[in-house]
Coordinates of C-alpha atoms and ligand atoms in Angstrom, one line a residue:
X1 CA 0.0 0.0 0.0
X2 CA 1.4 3.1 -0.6
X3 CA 1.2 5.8 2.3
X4 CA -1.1 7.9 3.0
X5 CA -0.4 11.6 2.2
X6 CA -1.4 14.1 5.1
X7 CA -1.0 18.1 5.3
X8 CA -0.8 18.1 9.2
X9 CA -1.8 21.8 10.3
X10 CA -0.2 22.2 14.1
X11 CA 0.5 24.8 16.8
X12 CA 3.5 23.3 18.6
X13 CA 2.9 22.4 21.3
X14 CA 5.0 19.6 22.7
X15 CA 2.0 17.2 21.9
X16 CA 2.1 18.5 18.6
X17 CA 5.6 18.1 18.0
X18 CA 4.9 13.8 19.1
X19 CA 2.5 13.6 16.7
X20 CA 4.7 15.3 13.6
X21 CA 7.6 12.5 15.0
X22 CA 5.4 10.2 15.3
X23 CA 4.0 10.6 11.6
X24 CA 7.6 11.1 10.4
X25 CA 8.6 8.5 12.1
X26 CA 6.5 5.9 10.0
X27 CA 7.2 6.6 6.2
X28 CA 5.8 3.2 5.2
X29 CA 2.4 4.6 6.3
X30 CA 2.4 8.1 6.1
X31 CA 3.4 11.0 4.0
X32 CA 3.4 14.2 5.1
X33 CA 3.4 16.3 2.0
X34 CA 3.3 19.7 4.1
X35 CA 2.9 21.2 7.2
X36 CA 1.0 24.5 7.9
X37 CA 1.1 26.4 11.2
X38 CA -1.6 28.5 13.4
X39 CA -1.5 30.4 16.2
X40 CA -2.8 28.6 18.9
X41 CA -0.4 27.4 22.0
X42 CA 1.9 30.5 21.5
X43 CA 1.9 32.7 18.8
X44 CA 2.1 31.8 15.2
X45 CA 5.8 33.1 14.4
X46 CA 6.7 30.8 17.5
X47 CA 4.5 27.8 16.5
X48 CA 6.0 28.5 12.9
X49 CA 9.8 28.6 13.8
X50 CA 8.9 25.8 16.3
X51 CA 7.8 23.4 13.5
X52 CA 10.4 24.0 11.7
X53 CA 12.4 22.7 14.8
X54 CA 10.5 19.7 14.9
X55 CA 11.4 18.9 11.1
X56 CA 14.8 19.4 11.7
X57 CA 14.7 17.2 14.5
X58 CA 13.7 14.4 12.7
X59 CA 15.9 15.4 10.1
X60 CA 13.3 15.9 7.8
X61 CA 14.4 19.8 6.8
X62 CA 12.3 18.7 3.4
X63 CA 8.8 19.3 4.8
X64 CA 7.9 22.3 3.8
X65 CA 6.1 24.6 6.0
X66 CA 4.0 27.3 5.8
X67 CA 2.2 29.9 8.1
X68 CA -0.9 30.3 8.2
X69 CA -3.2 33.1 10.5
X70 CA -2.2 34.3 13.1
X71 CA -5.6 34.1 15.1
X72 CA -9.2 33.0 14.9
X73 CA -11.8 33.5 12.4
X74 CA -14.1 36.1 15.1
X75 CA -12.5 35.9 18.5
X76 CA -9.7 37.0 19.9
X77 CA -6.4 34.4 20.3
X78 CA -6.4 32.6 23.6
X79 CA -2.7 31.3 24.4
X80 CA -1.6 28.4 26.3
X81 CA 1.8 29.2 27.2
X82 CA 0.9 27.8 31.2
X83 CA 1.1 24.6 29.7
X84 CA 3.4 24.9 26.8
X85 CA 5.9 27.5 27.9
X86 CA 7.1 30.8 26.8
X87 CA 8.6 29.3 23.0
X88 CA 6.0 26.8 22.9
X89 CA 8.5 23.8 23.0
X90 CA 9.5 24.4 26.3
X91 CA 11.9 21.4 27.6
X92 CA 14.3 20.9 24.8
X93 CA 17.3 23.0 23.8
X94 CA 16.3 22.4 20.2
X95 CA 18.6 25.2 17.6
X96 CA 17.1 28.0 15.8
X97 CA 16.5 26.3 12.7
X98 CA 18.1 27.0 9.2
X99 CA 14.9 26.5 7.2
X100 CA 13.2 28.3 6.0
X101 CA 9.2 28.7 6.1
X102 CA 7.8 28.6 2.6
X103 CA 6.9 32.2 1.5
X104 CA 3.0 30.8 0.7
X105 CA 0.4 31.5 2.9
X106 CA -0.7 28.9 4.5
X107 CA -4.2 29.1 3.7
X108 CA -3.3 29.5 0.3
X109 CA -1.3 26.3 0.2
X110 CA -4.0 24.2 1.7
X111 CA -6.2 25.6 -1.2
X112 CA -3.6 25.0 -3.8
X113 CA -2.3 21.4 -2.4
X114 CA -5.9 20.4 -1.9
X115 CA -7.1 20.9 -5.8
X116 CA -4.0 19.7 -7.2
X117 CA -4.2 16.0 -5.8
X118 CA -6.2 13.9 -7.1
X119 CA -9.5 13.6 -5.8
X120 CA -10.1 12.1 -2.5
X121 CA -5.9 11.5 -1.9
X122 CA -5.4 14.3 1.1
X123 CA -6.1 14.0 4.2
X124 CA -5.8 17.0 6.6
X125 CA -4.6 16.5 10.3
X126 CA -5.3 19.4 12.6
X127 CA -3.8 19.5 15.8
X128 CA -4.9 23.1 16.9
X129 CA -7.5 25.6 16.4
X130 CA -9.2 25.1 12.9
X131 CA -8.6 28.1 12.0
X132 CA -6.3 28.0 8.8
X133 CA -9.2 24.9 7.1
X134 CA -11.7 27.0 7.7
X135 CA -10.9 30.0 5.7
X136 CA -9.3 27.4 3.3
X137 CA -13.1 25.8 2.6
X138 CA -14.5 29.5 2.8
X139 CA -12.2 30.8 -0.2
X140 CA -12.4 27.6 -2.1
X141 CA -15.4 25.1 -1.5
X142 CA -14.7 23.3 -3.7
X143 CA -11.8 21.2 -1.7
X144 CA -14.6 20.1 0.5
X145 CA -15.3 17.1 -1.6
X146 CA -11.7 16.5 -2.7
X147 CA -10.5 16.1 0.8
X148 CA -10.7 12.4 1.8
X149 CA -11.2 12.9 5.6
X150 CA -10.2 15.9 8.4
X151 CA -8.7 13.5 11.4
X152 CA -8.6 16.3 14.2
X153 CA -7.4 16.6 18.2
X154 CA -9.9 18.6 19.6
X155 CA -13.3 18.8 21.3
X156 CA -14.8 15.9 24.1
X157 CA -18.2 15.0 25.1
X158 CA -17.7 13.2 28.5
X159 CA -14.6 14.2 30.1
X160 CA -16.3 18.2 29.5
X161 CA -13.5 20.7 28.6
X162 CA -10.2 21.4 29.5
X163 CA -10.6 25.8 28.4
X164 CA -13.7 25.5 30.0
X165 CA -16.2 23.6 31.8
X166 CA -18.1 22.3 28.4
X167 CA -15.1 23.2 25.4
X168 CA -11.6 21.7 25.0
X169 CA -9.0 24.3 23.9
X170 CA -8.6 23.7 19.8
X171 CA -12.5 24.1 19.3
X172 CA -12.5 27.1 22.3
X173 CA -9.7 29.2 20.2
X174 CA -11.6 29.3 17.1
X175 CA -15.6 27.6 17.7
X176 CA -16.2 29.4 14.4
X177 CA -13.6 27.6 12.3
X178 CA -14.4 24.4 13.8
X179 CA -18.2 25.1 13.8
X180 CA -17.5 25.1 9.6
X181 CA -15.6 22.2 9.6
X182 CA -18.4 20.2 11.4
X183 CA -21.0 21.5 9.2
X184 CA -18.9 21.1 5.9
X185 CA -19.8 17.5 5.3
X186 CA -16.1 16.6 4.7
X187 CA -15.3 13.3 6.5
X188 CA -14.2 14.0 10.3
X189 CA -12.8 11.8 12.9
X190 CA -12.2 13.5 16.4
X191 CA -10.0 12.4 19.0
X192 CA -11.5 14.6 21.6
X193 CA -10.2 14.7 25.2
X194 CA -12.6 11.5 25.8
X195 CA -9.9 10.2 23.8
X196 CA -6.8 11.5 24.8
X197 CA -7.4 11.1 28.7
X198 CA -7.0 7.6 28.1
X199 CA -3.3 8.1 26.1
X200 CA -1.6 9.0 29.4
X201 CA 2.2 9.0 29.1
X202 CA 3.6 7.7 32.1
X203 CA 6.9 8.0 33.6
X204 CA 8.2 4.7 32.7
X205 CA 7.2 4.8 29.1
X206 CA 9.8 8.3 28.9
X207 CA 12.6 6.8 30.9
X208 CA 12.0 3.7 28.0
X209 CA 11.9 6.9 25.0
X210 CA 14.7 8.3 26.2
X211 CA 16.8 4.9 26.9
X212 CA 16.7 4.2 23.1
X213 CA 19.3 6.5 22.2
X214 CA 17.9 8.7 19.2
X215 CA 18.1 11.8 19.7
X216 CA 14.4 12.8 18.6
X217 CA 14.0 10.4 21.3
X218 CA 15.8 11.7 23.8
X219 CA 14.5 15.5 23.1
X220 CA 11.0 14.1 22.5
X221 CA 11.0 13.1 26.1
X222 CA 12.6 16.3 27.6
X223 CA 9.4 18.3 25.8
X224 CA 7.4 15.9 27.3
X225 CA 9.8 16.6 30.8
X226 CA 8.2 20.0 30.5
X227 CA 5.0 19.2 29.5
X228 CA 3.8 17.0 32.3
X229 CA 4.2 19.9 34.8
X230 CA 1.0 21.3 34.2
X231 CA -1.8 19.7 35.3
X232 CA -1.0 18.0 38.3
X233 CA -4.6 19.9 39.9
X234 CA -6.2 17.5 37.3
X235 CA -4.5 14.2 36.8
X236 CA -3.8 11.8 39.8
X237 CA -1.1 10.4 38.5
X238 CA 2.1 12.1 36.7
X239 CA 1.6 11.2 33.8
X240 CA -0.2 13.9 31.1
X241 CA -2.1 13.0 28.0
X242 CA -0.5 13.1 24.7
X243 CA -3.3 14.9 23.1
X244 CA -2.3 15.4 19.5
X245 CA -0.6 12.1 19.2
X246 CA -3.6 10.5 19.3
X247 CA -4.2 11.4 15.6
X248 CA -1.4 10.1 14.5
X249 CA -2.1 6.8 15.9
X250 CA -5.7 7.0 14.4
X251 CA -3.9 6.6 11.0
X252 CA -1.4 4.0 11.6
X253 CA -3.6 1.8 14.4
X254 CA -7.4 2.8 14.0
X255 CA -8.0 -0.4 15.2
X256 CA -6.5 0.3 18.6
X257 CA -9.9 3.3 19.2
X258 CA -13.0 2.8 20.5
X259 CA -15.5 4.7 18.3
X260 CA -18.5 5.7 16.8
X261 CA -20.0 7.5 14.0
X262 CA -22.4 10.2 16.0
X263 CA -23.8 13.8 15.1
X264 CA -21.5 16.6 16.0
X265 CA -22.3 20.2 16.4
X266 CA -19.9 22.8 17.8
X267 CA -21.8 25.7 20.3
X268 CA -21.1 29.3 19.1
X269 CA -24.0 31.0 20.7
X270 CA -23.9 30.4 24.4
X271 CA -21.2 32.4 26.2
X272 CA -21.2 29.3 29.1
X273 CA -20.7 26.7 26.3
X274 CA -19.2 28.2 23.1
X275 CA -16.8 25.9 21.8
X276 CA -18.7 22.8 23.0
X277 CA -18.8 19.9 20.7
X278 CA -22.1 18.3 21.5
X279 CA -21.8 14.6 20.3
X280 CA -25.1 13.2 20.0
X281 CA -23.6 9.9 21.5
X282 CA -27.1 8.0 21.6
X283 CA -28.2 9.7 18.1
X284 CA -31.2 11.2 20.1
X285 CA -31.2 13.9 17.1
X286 CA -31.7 12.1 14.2
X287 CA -29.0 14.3 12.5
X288 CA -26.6 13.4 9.7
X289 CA -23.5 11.8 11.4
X290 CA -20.8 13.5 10.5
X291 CA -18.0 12.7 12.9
X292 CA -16.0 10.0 13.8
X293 CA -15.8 10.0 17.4
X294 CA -12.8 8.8 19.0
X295 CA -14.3 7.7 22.6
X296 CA -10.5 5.4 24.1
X297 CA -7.6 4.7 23.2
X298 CA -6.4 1.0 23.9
X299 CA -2.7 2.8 25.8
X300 CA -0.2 -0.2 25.4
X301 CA -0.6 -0.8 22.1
X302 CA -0.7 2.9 21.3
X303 CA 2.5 3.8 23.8
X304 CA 4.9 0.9 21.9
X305 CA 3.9 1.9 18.6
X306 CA 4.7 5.6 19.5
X307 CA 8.3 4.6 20.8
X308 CA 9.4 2.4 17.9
X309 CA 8.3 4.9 15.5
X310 CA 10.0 8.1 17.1
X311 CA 13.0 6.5 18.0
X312 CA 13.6 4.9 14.8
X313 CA 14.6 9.1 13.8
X314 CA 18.1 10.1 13.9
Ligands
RIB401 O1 -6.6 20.5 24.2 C1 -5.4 20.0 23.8 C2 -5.0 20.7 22.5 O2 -4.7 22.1 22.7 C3 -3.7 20.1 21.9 O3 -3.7 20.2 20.5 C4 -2.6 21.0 22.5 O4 -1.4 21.1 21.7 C5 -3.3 22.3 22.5 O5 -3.2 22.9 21.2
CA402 CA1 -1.9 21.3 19.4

């Protein structure tokens, strides 16, 4: 089989930068033809130069990158430096890097890649706010039904939110851009929190990453070092959930997922829930079901996967 070609469109973000090694990190299986960056965690020119970090880590300086908007569609950006750091990448002493970022927008790119292929070839992988799809579908609709699925880390149903009470950060950044997405009737699968609360890195699992010797390895787990700081208010144990990860292990081990194919809608109304992706779990609604739902994550499985592939980098 030849792999499967992905534009993976990220706002490093430690998790972030697991799931772009992860994905480079399994070339049998995936190609990422391009990556394109949004402000999100930190601020695009940081989530920018920090992807191109990640590339170079994996010494894949070939993957071109491109930045996209700086901000959401309507609101104003919301930042996540408390978990992520002041750079984004907090935790590894990672180079300025010598690429370059392509001079395309990254909207523009997404339009552009997304026509070109043949129909039905790309998939999209968002790991941040939807932001940069969104006003890709709005200035060209017509890559709706070329795309072959949208496989995003965001939203949750029954773990709530983790930006708010009801919305998990990604869809709470932009609710706009995601509330197009959802309505587009381009293929989804979401790995919401639901999801990712079940991929808990633990302790062991890093000392075993960072044992193996490679050094994306090794500086994967010193993000992760950082990473796991936050959240000890939330999580009984120290280990953190590898959110955007999770999509990366959709494509290589879907098998490995509990899911179901429910109704989602994203709030934009209510100022208690906006951002809220309400999956009609029991399909109470009657609506079309347009999402995937990612509901667990079977960890072992997941976890060895996710160390062979990012320590078989340089
Ligand atoms: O809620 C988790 C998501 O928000 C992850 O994508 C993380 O990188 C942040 O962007
Ligand atoms: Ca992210």
């Amino acid at each position: 089989m030849a792999p499967r070609k992905i534009i993976i469109d990220t706002d490093p973000g430690q998790d972030d930068a697991f799931a772009i090694l992860f994905a480079l990190g399994s070339p049998a299986e995936i190609e990422v033809v391009g990556i394109t960056t949004v402000g999100g965690n930190v601020p695009l020119p940081l989530t920018s130069k920090n992807a191109l970090k990640v590339v170079e880590l994996a010494g894949r300086p070939d993957v071109p990158v491109y930045a996209g908007c700086p901000g959401p569609m309507v609101k104003t950006l919301m930042t996540a430096e408390y978990v992520h750091g002041k750079t984004g990448l907090d935790g590894a002493d990672l180079p300025e890097p010598v690429t370059p970022l392509q001079s395309e927008h990254g909207v523009n790119y997404l339009v552009r890649a997304i026509m070109d292929a043949p129909e039905g070839e790309l998939t999209v992988c968002t790991l941040g706010p939807m932001t940069n799809l969104a006003m890709a579908m709005t200035m060209e609709p017509r890559i709706i039904p070329r795309l072959r699925e949208v496989v995003l880390m965001g939203g949750g149903f029954f773990e709530g939110g983790n930006a708010t009470p009801a919305a998990e950060f990604n869809i709470f950044v932009d609710p706009h851009a995601a509330h197009k997405v959802f309505d587009s009737g381009v293929p989804l699968t979401m790995a919401g929190i639901d999801c990712t609360y079940t991929a808990m890195m633990t302790l062991e699992w890093l000392d075993r990453l960072r044992a193996t010797g490679s050094r994306a390895a090794i500086e994967a787990a010193n993000l992760a070092d950082f990473y796991r700081q936050y959240g000890s208010h939330k999580f009984g144990t120290p280990g953190r959930p590898i959110h955007d990860a999770c999509v990366t292990g959709y494509l290589l081990a879907p098998k490995i997922y509990e899911k179901r194919q429910c109704a989602v809608t994203v709030e934009i109304v209510s100022p208690e829930t906006i951002g809220m992706t309400v999956v009609d779990w029991w399909h109470v609604t009657g609506r079309r079901k347009n999402c995937n739902v990612l509901r667990r994550i079977e960890p072992a499985p997941f976890f060895e996967l996710m160390l062979q592939r990012i320590s078989a980098l340089p």
